[in-house]
PDB file of N, CA and C in Angstrom:
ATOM      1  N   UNK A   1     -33.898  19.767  32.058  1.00 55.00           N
ATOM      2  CA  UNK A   1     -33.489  18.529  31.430  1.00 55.00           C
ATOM      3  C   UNK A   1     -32.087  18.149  31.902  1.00 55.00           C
ATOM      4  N   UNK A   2     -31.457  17.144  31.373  1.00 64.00           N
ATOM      5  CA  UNK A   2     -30.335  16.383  31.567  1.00 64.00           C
ATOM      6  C   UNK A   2     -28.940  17.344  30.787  1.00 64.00           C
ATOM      7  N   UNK A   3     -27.919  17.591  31.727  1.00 69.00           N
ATOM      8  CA  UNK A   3     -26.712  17.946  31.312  1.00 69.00           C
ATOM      9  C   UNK A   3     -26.423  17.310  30.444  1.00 69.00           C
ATOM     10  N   UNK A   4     -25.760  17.822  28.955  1.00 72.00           N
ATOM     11  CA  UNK A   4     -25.360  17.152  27.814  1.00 72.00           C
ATOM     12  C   UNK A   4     -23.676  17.841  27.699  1.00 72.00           C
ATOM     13  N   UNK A   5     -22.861  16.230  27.574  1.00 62.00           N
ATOM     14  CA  UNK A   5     -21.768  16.205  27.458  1.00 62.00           C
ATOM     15  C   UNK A   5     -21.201  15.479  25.945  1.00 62.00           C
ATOM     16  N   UNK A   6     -20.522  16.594  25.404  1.00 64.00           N
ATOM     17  CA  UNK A   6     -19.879  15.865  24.897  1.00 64.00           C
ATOM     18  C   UNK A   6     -18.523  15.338  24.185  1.00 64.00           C
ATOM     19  N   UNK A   7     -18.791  14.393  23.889  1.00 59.00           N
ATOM     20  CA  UNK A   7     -17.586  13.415  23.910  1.00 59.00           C
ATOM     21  C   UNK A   7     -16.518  13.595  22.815  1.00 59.00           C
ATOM     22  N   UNK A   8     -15.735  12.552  22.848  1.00 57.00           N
ATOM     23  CA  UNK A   8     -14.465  12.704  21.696  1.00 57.00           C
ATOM     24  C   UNK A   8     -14.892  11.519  20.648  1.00 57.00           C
ATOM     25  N   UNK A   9     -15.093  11.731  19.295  1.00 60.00           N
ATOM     26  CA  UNK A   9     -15.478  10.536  18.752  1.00 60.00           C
ATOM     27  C   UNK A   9     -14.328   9.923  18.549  1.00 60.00           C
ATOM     28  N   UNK A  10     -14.665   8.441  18.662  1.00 56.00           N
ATOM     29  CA  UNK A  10     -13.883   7.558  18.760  1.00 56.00           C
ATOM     30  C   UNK A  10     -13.205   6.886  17.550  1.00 56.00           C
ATOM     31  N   UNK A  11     -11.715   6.979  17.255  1.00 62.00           N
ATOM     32  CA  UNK A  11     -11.186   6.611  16.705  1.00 62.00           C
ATOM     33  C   UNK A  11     -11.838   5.361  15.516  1.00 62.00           C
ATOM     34  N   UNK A  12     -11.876   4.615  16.093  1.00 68.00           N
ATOM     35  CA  UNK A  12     -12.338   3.181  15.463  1.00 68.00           C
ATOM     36  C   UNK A  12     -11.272   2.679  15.455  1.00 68.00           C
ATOM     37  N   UNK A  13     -11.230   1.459  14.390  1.00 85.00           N
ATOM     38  CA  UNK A  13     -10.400   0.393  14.421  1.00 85.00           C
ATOM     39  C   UNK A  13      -9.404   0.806  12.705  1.00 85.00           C
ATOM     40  N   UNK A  14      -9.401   1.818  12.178  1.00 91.00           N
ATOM     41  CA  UNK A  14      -8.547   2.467  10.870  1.00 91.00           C
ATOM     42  C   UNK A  14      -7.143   2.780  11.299  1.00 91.00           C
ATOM     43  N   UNK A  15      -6.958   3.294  12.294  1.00 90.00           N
ATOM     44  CA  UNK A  15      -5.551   3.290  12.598  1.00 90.00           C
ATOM     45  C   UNK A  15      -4.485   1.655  12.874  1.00 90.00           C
ATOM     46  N   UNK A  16      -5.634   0.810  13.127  1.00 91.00           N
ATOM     47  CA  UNK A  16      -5.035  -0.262  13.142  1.00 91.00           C
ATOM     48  C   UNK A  16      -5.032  -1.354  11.872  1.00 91.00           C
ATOM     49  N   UNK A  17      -6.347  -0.827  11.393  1.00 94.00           N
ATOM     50  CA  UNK A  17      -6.452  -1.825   9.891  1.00 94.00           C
ATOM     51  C   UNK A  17      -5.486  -1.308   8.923  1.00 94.00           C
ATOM     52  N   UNK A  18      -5.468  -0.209   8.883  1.00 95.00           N
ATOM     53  CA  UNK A  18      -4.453  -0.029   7.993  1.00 95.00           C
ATOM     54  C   UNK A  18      -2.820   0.171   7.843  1.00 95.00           C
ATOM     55  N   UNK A  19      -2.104  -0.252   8.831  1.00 96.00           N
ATOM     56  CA  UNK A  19      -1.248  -1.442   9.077  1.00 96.00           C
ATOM     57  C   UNK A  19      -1.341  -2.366   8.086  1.00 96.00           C
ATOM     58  N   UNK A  20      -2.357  -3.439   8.656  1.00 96.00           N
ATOM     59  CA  UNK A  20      -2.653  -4.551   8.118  1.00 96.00           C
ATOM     60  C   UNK A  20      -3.216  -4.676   6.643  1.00 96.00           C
ATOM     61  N   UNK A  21      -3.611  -3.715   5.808  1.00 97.00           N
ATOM     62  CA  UNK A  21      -3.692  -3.397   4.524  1.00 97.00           C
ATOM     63  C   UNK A  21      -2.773  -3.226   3.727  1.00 97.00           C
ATOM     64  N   UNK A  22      -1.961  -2.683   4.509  1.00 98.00           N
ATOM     65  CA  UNK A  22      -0.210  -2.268   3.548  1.00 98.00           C
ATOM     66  C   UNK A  22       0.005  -3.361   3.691  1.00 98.00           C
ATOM     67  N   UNK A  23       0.143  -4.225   4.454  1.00 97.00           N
ATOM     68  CA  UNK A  23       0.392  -5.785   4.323  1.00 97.00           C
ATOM     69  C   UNK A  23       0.010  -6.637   3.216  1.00 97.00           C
ATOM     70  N   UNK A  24      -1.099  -6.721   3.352  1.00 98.00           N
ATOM     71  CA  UNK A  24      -1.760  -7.428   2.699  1.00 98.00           C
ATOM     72  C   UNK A  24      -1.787  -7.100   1.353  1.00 98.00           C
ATOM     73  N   UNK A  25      -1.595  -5.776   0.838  1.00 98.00           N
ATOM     74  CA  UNK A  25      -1.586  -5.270  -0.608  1.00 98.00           C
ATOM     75  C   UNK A  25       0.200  -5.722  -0.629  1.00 98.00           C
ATOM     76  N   UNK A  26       1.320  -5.554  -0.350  1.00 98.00           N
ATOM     77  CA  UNK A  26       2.313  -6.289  -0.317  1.00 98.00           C
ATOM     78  C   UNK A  26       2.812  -7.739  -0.652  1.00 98.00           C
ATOM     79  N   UNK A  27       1.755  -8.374   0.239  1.00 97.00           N
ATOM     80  CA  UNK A  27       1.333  -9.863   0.103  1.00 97.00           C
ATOM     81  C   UNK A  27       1.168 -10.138  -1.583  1.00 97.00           C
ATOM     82  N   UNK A  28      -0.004  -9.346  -1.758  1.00 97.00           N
ATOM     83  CA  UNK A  28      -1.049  -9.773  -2.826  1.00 97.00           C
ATOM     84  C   UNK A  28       0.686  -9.542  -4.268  1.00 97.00           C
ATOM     85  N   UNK A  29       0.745  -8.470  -4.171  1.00 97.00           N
ATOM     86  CA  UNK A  29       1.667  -7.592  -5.640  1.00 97.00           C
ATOM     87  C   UNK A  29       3.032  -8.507  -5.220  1.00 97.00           C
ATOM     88  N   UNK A  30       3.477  -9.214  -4.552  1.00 96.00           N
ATOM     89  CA  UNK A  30       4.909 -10.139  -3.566  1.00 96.00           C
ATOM     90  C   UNK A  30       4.219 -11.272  -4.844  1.00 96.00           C
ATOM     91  N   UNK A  31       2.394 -12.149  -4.347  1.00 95.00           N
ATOM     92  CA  UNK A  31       2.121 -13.308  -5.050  1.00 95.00           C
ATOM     93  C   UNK A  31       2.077 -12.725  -6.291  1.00 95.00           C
ATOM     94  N   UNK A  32       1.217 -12.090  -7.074  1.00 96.00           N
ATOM     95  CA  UNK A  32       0.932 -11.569  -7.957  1.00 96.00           C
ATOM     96  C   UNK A  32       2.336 -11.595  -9.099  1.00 96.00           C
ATOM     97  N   UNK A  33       3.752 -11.057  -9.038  1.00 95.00           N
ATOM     98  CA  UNK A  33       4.701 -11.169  -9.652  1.00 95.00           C
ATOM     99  C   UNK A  33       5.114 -12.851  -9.440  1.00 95.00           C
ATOM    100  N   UNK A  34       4.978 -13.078  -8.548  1.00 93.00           N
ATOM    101  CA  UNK A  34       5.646 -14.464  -8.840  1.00 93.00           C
ATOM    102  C   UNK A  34       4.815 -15.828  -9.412  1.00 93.00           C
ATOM    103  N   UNK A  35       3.763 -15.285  -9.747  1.00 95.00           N
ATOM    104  CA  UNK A  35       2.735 -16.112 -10.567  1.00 95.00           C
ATOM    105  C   UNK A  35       3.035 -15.815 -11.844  1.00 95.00           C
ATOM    106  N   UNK A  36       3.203 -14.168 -11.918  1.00 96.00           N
ATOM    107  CA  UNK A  36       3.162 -14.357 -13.548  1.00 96.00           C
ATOM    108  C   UNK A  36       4.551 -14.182 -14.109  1.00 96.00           C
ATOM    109  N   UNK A  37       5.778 -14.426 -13.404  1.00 94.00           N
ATOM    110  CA  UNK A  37       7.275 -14.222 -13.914  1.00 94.00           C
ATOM    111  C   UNK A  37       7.683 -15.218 -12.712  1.00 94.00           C
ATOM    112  N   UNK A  38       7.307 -16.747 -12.553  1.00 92.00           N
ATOM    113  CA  UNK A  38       7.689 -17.258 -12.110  1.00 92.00           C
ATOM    114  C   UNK A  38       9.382 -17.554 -12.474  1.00 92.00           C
ATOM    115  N   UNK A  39      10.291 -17.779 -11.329  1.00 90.00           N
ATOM    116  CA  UNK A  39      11.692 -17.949 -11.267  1.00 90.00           C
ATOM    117  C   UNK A  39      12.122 -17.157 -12.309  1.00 90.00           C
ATOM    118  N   UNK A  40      11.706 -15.555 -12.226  1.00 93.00           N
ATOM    119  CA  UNK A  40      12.649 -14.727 -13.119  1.00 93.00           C
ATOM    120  C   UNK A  40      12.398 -13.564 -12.163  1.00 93.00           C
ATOM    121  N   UNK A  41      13.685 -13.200 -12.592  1.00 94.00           N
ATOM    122  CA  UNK A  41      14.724 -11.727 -12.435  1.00 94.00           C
ATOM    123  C   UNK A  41      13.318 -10.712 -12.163  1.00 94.00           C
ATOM    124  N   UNK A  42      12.523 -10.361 -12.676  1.00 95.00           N
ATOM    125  CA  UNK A  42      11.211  -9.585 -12.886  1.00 95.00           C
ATOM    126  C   UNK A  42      10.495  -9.628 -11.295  1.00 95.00           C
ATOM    127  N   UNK A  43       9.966 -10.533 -11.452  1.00 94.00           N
ATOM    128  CA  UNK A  43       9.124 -11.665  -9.857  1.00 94.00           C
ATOM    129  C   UNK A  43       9.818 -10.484  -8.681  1.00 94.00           C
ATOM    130  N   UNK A  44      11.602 -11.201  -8.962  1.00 95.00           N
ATOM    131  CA  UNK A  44      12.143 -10.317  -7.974  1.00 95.00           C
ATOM    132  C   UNK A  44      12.386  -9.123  -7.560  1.00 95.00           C
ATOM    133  N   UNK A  45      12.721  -8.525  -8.921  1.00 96.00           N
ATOM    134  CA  UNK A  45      12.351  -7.058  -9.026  1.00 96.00           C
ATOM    135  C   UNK A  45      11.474  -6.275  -8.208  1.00 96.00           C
ATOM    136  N   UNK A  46      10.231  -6.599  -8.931  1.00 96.00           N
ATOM    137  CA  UNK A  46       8.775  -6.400  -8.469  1.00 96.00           C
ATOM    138  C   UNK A  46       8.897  -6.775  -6.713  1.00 96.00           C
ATOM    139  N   UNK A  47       9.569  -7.582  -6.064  1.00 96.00           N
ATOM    140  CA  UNK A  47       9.014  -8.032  -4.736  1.00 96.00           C
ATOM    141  C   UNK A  47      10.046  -6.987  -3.990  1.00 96.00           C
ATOM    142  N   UNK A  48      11.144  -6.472  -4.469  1.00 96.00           N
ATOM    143  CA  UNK A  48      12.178  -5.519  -3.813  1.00 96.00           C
ATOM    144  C   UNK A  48      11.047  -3.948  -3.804  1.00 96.00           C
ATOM    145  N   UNK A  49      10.380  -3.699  -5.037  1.00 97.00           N
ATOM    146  CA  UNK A  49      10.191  -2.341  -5.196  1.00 97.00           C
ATOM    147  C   UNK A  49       9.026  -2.116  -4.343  1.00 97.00           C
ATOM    148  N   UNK A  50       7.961  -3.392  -4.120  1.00 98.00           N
ATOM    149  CA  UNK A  50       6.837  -3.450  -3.238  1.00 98.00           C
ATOM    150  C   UNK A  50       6.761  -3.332  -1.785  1.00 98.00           C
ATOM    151  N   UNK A  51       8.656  -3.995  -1.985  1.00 97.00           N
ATOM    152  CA  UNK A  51       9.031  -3.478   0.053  1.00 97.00           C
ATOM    153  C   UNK A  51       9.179  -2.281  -0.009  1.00 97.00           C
ATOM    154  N   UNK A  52      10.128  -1.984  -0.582  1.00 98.00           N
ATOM    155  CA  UNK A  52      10.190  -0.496  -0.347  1.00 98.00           C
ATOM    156  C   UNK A  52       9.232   0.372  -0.092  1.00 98.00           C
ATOM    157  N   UNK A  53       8.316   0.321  -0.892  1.00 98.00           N
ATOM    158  CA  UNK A  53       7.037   0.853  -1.140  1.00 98.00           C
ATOM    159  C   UNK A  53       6.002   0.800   0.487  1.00 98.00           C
ATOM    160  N   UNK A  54       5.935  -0.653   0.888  1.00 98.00           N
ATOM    161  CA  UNK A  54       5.124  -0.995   1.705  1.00 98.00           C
ATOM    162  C   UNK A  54       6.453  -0.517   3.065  1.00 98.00           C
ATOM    163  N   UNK A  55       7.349  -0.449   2.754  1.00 98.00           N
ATOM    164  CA  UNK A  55       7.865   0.314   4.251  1.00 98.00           C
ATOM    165  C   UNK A  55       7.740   1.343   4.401  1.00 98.00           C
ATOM    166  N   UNK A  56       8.020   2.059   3.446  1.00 98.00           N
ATOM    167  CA  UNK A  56       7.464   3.834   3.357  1.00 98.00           C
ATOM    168  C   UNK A  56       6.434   4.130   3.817  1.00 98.00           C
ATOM    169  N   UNK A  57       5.350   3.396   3.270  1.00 98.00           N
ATOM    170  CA  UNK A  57       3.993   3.535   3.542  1.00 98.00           C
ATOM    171  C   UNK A  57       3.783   3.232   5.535  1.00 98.00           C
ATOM    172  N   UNK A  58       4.375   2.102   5.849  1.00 98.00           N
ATOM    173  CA  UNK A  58       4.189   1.621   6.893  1.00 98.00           C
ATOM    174  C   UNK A  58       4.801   3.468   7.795  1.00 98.00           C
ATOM    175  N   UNK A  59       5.855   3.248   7.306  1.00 98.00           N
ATOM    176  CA  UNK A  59       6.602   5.145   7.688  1.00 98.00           C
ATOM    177  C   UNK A  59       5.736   5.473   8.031  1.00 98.00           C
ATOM    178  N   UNK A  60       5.622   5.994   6.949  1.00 98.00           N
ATOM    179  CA  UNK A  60       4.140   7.522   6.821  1.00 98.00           C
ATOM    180  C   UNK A  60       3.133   7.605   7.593  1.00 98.00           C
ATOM    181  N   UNK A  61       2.644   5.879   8.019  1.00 97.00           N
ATOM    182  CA  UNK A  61       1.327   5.743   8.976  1.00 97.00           C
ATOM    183  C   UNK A  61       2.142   5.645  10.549  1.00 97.00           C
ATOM    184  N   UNK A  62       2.918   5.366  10.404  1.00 97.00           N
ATOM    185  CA  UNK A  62       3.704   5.548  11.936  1.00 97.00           C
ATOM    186  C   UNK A  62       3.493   6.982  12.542  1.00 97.00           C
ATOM    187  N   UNK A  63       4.218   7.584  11.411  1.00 97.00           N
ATOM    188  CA  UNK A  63       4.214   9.348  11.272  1.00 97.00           C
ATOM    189  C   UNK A  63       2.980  10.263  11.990  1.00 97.00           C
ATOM    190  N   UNK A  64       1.814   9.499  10.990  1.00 95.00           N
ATOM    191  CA  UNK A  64       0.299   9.939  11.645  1.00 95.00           C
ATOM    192  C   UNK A  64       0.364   9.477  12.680  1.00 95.00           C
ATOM    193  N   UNK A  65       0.127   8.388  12.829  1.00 95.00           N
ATOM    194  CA  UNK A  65      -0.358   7.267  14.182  1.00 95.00           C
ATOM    195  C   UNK A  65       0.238   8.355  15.314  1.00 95.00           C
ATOM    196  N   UNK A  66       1.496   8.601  15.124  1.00 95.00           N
ATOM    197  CA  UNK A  66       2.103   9.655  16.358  1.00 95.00           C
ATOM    198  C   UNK A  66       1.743  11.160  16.376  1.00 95.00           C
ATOM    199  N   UNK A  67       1.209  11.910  15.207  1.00 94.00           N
ATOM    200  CA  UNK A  67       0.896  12.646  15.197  1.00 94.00           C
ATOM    201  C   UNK A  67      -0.932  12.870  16.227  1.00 94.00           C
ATOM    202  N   UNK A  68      -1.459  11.891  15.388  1.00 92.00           N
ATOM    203  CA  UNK A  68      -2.830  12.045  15.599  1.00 92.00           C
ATOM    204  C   UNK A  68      -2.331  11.724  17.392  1.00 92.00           C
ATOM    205  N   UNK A  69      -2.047  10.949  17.971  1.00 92.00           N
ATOM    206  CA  UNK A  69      -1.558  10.656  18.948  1.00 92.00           C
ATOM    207  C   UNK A  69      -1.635  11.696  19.796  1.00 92.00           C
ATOM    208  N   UNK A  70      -0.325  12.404  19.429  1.00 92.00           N
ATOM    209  CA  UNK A  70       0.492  13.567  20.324  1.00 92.00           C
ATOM    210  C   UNK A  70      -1.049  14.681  20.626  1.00 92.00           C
ATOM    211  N   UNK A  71      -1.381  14.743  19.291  1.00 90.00           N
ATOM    212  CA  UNK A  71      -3.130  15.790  19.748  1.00 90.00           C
ATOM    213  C   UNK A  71      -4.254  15.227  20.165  1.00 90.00           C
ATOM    214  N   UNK A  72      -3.768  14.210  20.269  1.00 87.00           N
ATOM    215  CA  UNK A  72      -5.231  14.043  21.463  1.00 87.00           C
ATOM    216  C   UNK A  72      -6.026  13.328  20.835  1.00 87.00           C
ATOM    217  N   UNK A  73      -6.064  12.371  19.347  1.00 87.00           N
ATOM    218  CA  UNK A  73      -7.232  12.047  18.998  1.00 87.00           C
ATOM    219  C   UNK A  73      -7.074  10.986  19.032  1.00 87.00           C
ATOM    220  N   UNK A  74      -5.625   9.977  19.606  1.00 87.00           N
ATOM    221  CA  UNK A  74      -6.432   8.926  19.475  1.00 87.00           C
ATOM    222  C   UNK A  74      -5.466   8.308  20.889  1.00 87.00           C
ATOM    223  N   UNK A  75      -6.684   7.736  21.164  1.00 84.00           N
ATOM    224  CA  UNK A  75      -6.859   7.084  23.160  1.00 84.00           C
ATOM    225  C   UNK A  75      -5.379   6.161  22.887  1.00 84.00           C
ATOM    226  N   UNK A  76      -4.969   6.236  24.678  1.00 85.00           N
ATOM    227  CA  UNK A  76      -3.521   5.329  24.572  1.00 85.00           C
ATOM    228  C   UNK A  76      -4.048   3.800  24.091  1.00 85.00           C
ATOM    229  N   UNK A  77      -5.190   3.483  24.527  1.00 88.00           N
ATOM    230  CA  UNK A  77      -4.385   1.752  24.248  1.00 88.00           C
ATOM    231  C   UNK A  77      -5.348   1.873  22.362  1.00 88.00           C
ATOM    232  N   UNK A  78      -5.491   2.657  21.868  1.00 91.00           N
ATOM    233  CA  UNK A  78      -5.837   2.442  20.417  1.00 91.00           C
ATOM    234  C   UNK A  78      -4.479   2.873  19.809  1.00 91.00           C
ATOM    235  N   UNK A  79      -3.666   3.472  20.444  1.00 93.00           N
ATOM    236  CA  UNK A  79      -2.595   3.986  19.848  1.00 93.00           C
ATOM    237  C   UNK A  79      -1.365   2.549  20.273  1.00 93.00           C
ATOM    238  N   UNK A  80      -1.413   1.676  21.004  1.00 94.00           N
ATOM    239  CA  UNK A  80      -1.017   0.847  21.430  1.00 94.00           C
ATOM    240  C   UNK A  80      -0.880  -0.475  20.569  1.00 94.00           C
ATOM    241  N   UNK A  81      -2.261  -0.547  20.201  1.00 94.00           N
ATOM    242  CA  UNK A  81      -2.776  -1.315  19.239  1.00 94.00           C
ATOM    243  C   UNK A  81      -2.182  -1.068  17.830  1.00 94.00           C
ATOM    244  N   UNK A  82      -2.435  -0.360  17.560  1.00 95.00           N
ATOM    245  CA  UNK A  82      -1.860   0.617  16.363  1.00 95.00           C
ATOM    246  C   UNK A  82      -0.143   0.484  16.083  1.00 95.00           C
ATOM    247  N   UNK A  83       0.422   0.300  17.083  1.00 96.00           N
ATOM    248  CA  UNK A  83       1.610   0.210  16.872  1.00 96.00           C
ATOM    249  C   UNK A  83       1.800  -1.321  17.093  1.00 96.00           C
ATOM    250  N   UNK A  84       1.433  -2.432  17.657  1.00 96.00           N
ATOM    251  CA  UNK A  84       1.535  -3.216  17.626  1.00 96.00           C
ATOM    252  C   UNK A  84       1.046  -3.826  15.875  1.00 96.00           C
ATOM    253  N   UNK A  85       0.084  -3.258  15.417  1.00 96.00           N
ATOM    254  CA  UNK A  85       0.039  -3.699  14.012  1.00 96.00           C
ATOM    255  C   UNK A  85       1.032  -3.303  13.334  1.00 96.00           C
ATOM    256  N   UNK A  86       1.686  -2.099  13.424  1.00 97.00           N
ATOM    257  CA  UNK A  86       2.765  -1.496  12.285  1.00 97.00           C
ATOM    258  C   UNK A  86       4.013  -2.509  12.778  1.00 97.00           C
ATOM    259  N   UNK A  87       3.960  -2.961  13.856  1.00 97.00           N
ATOM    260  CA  UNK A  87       4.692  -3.876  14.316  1.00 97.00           C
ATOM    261  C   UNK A  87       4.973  -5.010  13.460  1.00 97.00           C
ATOM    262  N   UNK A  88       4.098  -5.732  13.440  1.00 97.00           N
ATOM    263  CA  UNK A  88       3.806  -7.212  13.039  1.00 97.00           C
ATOM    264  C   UNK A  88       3.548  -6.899  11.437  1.00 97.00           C
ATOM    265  N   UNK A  89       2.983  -5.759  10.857  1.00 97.00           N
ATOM    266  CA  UNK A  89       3.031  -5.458   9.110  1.00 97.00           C
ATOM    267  C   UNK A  89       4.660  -5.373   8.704  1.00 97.00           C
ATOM    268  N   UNK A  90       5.064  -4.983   9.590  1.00 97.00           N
ATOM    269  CA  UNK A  90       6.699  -4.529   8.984  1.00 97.00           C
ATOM    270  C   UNK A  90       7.401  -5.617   9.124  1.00 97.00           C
ATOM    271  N   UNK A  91       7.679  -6.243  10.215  1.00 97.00           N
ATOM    272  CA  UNK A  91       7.885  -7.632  10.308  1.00 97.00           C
ATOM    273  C   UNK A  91       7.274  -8.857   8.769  1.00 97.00           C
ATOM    274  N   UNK A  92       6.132  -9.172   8.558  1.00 97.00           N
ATOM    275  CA  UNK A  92       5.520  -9.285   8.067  1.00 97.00           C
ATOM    276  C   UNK A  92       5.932  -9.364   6.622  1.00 97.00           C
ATOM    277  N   UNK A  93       6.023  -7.921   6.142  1.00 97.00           N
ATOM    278  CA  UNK A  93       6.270  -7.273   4.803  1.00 97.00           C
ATOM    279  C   UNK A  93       7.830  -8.071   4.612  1.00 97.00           C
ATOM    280  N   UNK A  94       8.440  -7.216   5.332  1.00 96.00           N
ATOM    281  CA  UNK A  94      10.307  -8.030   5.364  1.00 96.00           C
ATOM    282  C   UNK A  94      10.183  -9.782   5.271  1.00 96.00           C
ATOM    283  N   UNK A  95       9.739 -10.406   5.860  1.00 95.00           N
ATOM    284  CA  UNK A  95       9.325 -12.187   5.681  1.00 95.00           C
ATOM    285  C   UNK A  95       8.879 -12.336   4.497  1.00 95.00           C
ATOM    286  N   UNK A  96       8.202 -11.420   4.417  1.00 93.00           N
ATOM    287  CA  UNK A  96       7.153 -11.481   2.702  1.00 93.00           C
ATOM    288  C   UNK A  96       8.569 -11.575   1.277  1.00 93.00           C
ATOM    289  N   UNK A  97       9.191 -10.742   1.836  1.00 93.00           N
ATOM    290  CA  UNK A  97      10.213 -10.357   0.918  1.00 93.00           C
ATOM    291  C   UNK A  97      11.746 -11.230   1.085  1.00 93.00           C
ATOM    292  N   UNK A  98      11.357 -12.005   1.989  1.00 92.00           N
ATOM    293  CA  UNK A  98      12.808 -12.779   2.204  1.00 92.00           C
ATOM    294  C   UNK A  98      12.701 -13.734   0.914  1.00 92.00           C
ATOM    295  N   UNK A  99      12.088 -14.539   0.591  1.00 89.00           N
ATOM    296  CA  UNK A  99      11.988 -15.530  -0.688  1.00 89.00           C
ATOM    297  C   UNK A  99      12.522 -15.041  -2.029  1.00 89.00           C
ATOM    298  N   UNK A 100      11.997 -13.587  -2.168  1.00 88.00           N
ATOM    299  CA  UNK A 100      13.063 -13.014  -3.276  1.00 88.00           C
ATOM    300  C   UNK A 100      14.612 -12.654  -3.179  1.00 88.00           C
ATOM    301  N   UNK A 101      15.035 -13.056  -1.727  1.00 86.00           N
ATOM    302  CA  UNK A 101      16.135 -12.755  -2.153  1.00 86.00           C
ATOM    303  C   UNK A 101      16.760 -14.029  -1.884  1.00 86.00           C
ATOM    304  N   UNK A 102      16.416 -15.190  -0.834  1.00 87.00           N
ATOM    305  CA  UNK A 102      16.887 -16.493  -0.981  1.00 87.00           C
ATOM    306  C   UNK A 102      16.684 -17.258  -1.859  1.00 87.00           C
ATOM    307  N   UNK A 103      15.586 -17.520  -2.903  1.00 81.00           N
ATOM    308  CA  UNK A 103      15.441 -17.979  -3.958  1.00 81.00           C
ATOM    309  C   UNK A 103      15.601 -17.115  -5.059  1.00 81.00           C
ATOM    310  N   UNK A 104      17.254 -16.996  -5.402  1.00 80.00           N
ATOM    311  CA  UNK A 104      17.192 -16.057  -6.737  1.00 80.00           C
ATOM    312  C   UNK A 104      17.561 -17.200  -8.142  1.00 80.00           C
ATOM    313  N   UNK A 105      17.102 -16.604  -8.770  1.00 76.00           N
ATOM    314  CA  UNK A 105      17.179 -16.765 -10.205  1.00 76.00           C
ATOM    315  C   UNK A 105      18.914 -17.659 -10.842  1.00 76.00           C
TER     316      UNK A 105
END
């Protein structure tokens, strides 16, 4: 029969979505306070502690992203990709968070 090789399973597209999840949960808890403590002290609060939060997080997946990386599991241009999202989430997150501090109370 036929030589059987096999392969490295393939990453998928999780190293890059989730980037874009810390974002988006950022986004959401950024709108979320300022709907319900509109033009108060609170709103803002809440949108400082969610950066923080969502940069750490963005951290931590950097952390992996280079880890999983360095051993081999995940291919250069997925790791490429991958950083181009933590890219544009962090960016992103910080824009998200500029309104709480130019529109204060």
């Amino acid at each position: 029969m036929g030589r059987r090789v096999k392969s490295l399973p393939l990453p998928g597209w999780r190293p890059i979505l989730t980037a874009f999840t810390i974002w988006f949960l950022h986004f959401m808890v950024c709108w979320a306070a300022a709907e319900i403590w509109p033009h108060q002290w609170t709103a803002n609060a809440v949108a400082w502690a969610a950066t923080v939060i969502a940069l750490l997080a963005v951290g931590a997946h950097l952390k992996r992203v280079r880890a999983r990386h360095a051993a081999g599991q995940l291919p250069g241009w997925h790791y490429r990709f991958a950083q181009g999202a933590m890219a544009i989430a962090t960016a992103a997150v910080l824009f998200g968070a500029l309104p709480s501090l130019v529109f204060l109370p």
